[in-house]
JSON list of C-alpha atoms in Angstrom, two decimals:
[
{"chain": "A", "resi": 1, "resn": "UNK", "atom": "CA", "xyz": [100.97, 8.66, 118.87]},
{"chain": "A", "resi": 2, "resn": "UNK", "atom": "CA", "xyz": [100.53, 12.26, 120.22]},
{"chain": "A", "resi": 3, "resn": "UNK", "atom": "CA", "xyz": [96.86, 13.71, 120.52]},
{"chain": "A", "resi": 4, "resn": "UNK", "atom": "CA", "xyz": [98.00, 16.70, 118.04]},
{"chain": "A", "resi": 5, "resn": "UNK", "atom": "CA", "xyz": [98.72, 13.97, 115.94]},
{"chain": "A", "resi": 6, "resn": "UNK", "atom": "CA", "xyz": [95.76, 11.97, 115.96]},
{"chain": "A", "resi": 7, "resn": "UNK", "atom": "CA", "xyz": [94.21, 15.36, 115.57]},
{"chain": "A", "resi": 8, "resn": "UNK", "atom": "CA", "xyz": [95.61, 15.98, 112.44]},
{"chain": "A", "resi": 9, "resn": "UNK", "atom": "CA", "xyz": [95.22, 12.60, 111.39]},
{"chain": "A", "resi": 10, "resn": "UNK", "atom": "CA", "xyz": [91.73, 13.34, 111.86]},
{"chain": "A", "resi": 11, "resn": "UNK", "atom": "CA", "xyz": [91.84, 16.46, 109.50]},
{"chain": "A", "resi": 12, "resn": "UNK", "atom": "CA", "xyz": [90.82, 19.06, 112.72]},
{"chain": "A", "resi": 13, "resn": "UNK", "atom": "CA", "xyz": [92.21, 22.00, 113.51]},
{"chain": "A", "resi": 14, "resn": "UNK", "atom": "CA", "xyz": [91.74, 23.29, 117.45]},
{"chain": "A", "resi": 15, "resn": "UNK", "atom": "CA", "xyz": [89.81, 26.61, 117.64]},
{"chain": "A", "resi": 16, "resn": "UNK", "atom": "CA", "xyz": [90.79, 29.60, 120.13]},
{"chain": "A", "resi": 17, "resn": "UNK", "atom": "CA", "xyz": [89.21, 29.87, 123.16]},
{"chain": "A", "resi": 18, "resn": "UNK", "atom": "CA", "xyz": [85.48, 31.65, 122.56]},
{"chain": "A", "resi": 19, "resn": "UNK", "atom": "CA", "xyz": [84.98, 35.04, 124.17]},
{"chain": "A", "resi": 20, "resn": "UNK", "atom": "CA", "xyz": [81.94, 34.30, 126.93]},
{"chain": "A", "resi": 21, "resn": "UNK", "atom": "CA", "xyz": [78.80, 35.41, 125.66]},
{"chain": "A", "resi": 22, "resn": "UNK", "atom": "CA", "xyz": [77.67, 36.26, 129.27]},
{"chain": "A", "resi": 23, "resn": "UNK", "atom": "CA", "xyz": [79.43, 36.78, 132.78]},
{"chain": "A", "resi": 24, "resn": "UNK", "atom": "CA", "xyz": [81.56, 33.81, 133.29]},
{"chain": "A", "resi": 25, "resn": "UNK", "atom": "CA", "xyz": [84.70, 32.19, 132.37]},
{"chain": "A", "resi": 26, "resn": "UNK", "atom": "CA", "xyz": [85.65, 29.46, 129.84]},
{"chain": "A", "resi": 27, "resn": "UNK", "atom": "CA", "xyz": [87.09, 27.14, 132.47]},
{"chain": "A", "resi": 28, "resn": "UNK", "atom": "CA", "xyz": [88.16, 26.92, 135.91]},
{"chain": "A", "resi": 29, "resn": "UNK", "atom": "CA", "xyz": [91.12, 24.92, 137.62]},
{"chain": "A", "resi": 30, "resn": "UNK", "atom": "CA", "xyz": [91.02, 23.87, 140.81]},
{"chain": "A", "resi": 31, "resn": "UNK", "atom": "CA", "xyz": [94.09, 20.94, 141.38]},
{"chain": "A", "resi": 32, "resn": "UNK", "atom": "CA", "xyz": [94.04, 18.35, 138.42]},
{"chain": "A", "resi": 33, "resn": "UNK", "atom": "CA", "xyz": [90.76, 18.61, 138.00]},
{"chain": "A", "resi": 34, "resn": "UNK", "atom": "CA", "xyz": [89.43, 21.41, 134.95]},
{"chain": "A", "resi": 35, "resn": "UNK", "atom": "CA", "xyz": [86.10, 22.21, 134.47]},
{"chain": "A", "resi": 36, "resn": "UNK", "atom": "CA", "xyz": [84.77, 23.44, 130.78]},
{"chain": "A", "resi": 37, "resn": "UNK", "atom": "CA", "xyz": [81.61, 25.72, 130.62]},
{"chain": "A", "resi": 38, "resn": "UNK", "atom": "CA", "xyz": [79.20, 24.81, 128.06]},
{"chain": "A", "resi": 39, "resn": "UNK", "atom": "CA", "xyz": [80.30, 25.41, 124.69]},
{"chain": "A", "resi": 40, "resn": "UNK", "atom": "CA", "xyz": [77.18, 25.85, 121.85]},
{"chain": "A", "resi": 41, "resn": "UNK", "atom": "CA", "xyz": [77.11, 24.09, 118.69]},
{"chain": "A", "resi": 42, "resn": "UNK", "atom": "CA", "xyz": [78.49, 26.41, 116.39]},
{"chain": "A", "resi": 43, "resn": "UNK", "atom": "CA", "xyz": [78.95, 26.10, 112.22]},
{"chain": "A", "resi": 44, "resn": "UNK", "atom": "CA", "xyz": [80.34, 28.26, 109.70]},
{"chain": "A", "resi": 45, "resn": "UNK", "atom": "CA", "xyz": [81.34, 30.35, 112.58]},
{"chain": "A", "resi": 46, "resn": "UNK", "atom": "CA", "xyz": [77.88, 31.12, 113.50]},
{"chain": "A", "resi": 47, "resn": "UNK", "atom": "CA", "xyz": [75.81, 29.49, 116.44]},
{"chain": "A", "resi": 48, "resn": "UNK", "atom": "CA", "xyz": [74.41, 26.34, 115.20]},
{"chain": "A", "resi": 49, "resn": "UNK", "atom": "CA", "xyz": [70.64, 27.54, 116.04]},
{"chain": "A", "resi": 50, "resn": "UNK", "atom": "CA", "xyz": [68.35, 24.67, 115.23]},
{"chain": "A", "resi": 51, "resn": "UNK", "atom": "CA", "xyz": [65.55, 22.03, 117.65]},
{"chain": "A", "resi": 52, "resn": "UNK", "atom": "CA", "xyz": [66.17, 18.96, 117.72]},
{"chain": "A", "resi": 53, "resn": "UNK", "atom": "CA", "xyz": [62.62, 16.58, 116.53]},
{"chain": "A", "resi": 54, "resn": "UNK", "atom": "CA", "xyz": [61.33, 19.85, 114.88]},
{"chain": "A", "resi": 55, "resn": "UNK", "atom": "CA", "xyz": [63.73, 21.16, 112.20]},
{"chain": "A", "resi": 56, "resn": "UNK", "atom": "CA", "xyz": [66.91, 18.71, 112.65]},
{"chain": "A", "resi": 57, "resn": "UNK", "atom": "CA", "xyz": [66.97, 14.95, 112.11]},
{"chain": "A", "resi": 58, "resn": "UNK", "atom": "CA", "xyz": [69.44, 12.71, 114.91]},
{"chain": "A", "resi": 59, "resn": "UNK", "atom": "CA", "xyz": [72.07, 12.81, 112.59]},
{"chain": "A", "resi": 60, "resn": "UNK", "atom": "CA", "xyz": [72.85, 16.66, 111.98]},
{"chain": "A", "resi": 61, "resn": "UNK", "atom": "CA", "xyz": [72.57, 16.80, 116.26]},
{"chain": "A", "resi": 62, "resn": "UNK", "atom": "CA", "xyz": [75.56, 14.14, 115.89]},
{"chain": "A", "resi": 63, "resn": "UNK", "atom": "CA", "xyz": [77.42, 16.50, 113.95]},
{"chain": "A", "resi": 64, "resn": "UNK", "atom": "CA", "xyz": [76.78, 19.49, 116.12]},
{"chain": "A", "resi": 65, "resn": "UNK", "atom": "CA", "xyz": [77.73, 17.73, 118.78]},
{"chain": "A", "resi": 66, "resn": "UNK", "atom": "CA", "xyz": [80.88, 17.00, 117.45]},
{"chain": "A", "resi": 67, "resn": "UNK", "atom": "CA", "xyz": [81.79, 20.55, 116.05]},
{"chain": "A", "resi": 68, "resn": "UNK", "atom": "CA", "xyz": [81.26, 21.33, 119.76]},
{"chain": "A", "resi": 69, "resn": "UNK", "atom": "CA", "xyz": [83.57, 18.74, 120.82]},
{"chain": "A", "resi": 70, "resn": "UNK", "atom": "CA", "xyz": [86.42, 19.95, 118.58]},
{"chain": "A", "resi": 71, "resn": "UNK", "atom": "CA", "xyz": [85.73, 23.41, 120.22]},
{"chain": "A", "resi": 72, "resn": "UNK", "atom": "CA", "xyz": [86.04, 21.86, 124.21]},
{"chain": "A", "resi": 73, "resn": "UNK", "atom": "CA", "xyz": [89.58, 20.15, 122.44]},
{"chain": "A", "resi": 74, "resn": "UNK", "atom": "CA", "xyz": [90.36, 24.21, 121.39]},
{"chain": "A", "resi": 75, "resn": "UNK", "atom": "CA", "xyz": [89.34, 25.30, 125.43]},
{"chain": "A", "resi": 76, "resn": "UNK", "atom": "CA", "xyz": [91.11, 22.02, 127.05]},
{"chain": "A", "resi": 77, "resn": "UNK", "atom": "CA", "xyz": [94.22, 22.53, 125.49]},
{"chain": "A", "resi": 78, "resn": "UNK", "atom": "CA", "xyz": [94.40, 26.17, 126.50]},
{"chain": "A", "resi": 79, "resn": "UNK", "atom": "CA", "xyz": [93.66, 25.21, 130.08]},
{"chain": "A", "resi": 80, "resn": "UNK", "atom": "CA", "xyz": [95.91, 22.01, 129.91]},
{"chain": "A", "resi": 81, "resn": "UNK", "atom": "CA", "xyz": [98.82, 23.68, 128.75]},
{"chain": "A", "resi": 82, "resn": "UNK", "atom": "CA", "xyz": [98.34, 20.95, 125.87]},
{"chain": "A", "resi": 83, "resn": "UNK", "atom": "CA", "xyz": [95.94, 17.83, 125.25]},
{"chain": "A", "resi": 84, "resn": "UNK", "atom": "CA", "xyz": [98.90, 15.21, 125.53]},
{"chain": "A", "resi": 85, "resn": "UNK", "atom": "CA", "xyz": [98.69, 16.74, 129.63]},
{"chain": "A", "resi": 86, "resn": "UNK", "atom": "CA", "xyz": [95.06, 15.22, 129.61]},
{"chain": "A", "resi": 87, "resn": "UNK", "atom": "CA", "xyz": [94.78, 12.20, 132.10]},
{"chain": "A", "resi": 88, "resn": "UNK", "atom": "CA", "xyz": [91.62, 11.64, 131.38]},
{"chain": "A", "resi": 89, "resn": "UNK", "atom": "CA", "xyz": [87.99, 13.03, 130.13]},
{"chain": "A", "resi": 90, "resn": "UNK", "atom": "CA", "xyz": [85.94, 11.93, 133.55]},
{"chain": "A", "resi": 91, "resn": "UNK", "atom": "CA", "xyz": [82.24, 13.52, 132.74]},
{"chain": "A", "resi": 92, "resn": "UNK", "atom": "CA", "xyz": [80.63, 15.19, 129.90]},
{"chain": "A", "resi": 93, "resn": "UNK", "atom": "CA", "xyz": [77.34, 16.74, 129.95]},
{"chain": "A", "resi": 94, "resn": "UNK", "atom": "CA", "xyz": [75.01, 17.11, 126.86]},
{"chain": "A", "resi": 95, "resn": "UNK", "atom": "CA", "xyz": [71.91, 19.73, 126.86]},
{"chain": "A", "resi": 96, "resn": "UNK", "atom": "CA", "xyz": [70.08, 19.03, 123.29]},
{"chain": "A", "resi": 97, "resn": "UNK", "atom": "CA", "xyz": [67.54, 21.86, 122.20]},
{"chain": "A", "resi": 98, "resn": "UNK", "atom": "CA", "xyz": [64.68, 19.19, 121.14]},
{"chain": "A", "resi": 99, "resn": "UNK", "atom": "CA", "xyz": [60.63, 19.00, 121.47]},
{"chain": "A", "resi": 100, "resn": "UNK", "atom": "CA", "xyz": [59.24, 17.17, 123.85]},
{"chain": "A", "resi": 101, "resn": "UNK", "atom": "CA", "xyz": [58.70, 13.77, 122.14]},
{"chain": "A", "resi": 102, "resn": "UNK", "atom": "CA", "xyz": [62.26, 13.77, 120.67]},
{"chain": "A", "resi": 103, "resn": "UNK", "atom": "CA", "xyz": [64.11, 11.02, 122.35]},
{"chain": "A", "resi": 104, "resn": "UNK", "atom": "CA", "xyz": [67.42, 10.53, 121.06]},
{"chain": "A", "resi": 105, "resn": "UNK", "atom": "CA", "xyz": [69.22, 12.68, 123.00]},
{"chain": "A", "resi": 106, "resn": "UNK", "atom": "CA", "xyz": [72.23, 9.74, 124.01]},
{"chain": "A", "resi": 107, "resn": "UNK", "atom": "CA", "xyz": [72.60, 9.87, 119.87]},
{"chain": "A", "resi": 108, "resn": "UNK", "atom": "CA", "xyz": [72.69, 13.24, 119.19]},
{"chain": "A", "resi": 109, "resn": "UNK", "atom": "CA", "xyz": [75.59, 13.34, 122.40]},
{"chain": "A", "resi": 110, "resn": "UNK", "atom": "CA", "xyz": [77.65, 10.27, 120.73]},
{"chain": "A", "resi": 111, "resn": "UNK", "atom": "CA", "xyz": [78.66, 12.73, 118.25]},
{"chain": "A", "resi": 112, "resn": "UNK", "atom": "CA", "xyz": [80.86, 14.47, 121.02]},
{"chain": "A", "resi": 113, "resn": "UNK", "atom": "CA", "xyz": [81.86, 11.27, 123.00]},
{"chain": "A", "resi": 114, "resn": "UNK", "atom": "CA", "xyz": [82.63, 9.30, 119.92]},
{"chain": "A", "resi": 115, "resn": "UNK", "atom": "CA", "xyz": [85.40, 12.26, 118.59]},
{"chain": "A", "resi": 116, "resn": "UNK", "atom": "CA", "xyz": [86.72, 12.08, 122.43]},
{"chain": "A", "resi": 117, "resn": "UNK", "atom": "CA", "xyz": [87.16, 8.01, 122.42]},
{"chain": "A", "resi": 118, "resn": "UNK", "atom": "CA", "xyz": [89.24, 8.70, 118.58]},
{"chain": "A", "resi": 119, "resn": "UNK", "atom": "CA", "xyz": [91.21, 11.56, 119.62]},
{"chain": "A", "resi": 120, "resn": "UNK", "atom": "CA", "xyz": [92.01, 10.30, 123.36]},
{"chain": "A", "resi": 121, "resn": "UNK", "atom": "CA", "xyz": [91.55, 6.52, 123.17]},
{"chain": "A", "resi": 122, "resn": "UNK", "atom": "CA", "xyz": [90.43, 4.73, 126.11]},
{"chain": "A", "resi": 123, "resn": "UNK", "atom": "CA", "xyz": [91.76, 8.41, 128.04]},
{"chain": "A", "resi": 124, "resn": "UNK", "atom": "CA", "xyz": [88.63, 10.08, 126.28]},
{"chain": "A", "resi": 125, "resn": "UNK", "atom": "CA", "xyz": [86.06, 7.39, 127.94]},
{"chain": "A", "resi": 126, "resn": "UNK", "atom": "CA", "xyz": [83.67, 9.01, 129.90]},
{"chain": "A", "resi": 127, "resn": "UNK", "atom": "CA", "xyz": [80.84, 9.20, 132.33]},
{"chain": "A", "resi": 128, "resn": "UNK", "atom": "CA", "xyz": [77.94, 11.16, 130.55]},
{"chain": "A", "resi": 129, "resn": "UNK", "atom": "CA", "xyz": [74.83, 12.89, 130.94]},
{"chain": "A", "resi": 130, "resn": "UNK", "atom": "CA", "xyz": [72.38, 13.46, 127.83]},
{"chain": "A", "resi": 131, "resn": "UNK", "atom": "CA", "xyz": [69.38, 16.18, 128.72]},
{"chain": "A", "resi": 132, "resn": "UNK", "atom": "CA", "xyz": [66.70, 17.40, 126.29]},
{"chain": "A", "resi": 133, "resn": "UNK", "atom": "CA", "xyz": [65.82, 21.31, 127.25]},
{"chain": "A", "resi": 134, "resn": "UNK", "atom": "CA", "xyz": [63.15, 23.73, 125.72]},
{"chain": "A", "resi": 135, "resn": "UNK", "atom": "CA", "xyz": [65.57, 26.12, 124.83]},
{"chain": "A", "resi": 136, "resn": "UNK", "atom": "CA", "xyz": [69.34, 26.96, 124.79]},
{"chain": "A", "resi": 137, "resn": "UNK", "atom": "CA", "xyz": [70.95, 30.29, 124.64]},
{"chain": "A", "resi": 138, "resn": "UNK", "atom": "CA", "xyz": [71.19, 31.85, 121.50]},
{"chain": "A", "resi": 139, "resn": "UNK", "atom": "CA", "xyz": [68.63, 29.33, 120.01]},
{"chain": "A", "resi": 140, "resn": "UNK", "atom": "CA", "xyz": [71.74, 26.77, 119.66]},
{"chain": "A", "resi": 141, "resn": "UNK", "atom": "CA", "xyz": [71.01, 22.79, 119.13]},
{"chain": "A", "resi": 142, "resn": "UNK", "atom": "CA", "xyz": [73.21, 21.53, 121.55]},
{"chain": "A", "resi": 143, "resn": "UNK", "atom": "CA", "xyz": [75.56, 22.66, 124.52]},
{"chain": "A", "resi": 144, "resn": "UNK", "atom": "CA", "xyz": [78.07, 20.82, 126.19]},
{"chain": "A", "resi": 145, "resn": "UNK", "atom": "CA", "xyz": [80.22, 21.02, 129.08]},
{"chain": "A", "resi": 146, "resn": "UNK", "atom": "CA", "xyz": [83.26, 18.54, 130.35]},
{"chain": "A", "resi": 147, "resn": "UNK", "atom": "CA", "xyz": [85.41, 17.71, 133.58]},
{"chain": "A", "resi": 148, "resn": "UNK", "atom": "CA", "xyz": [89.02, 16.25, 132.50]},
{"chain": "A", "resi": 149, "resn": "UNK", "atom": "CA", "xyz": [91.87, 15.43, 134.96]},
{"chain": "A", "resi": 150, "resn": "UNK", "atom": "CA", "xyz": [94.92, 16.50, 133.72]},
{"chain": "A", "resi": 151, "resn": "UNK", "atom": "CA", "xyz": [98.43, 15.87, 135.00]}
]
């Protein structure tokens, strides 16, 4: 089954690319190696501004960080030249907006690797880093950035 097939199967739609909010570019390519910037949470088309152990439970982090996976899907295809091209997803790396005695940053970051394993199968398995940070830009719950290979 193709990927734009599991993604419809899956009811998702790939955004466009997102217009930098600062001075640098979506992704860069060097050889078969493509390297996403961060991408912030976003929902309703607004930044998904929220902290993590103060004003959102584990579970709505999950879901952030799974709108923001479908929007690194929107940026990897672009750079890909198409998400069936995708060898593999090799790293993703979470930043979670939380207090300091939240610790469920590896749950809040499932919500992004868990889409990648459905849409990509064992392809989407990755290596993974999970961070909790006092503050992301725009006041956003969670950013995350990824390193694919791609054929």
């Amino acid at each position: 089954m193709s990927i734009e097939q599991r993604l419809k199967d899956l009811g998702i739609t790939l955004p466009p690319v997102a217009v930098p909010a600062a001075s640098y570019v979506p992704f860069a390519r060097t050889g078969n190696t493509i390297f996403l910037s961060g991408h912030i949470a976003k929902k309703d088309g607004a930044v998904w501004v929220g902290k993590l152990g103060q004003n959102m439970t584990t579970e709505e982090g999950k879901q952030a960080a799974r709108a923001v996976a479908i929007d690194l899907m929107g940026t990897l295809a672009v750079a890909a030249g198409g998400l069936d091209k995708v060898v593999r997803i090799v790293k993703v790396m979470s930043l979670v907006n939380s207090t300091t005695e939240f610790t469920e940053h590896h749950l809040v970051t499932n919500g992004c690797s868990e889409l990648l394993g459905e849409v990509f199968g064992e392809k989407g398995v990755h290596a993974r880093s999970a961070f909790g940070v006092a503050q992301i830009p725009l006041g956003a719950c969670v950013e995350i950035e990824l390193i694919a290979e791609v054929a």
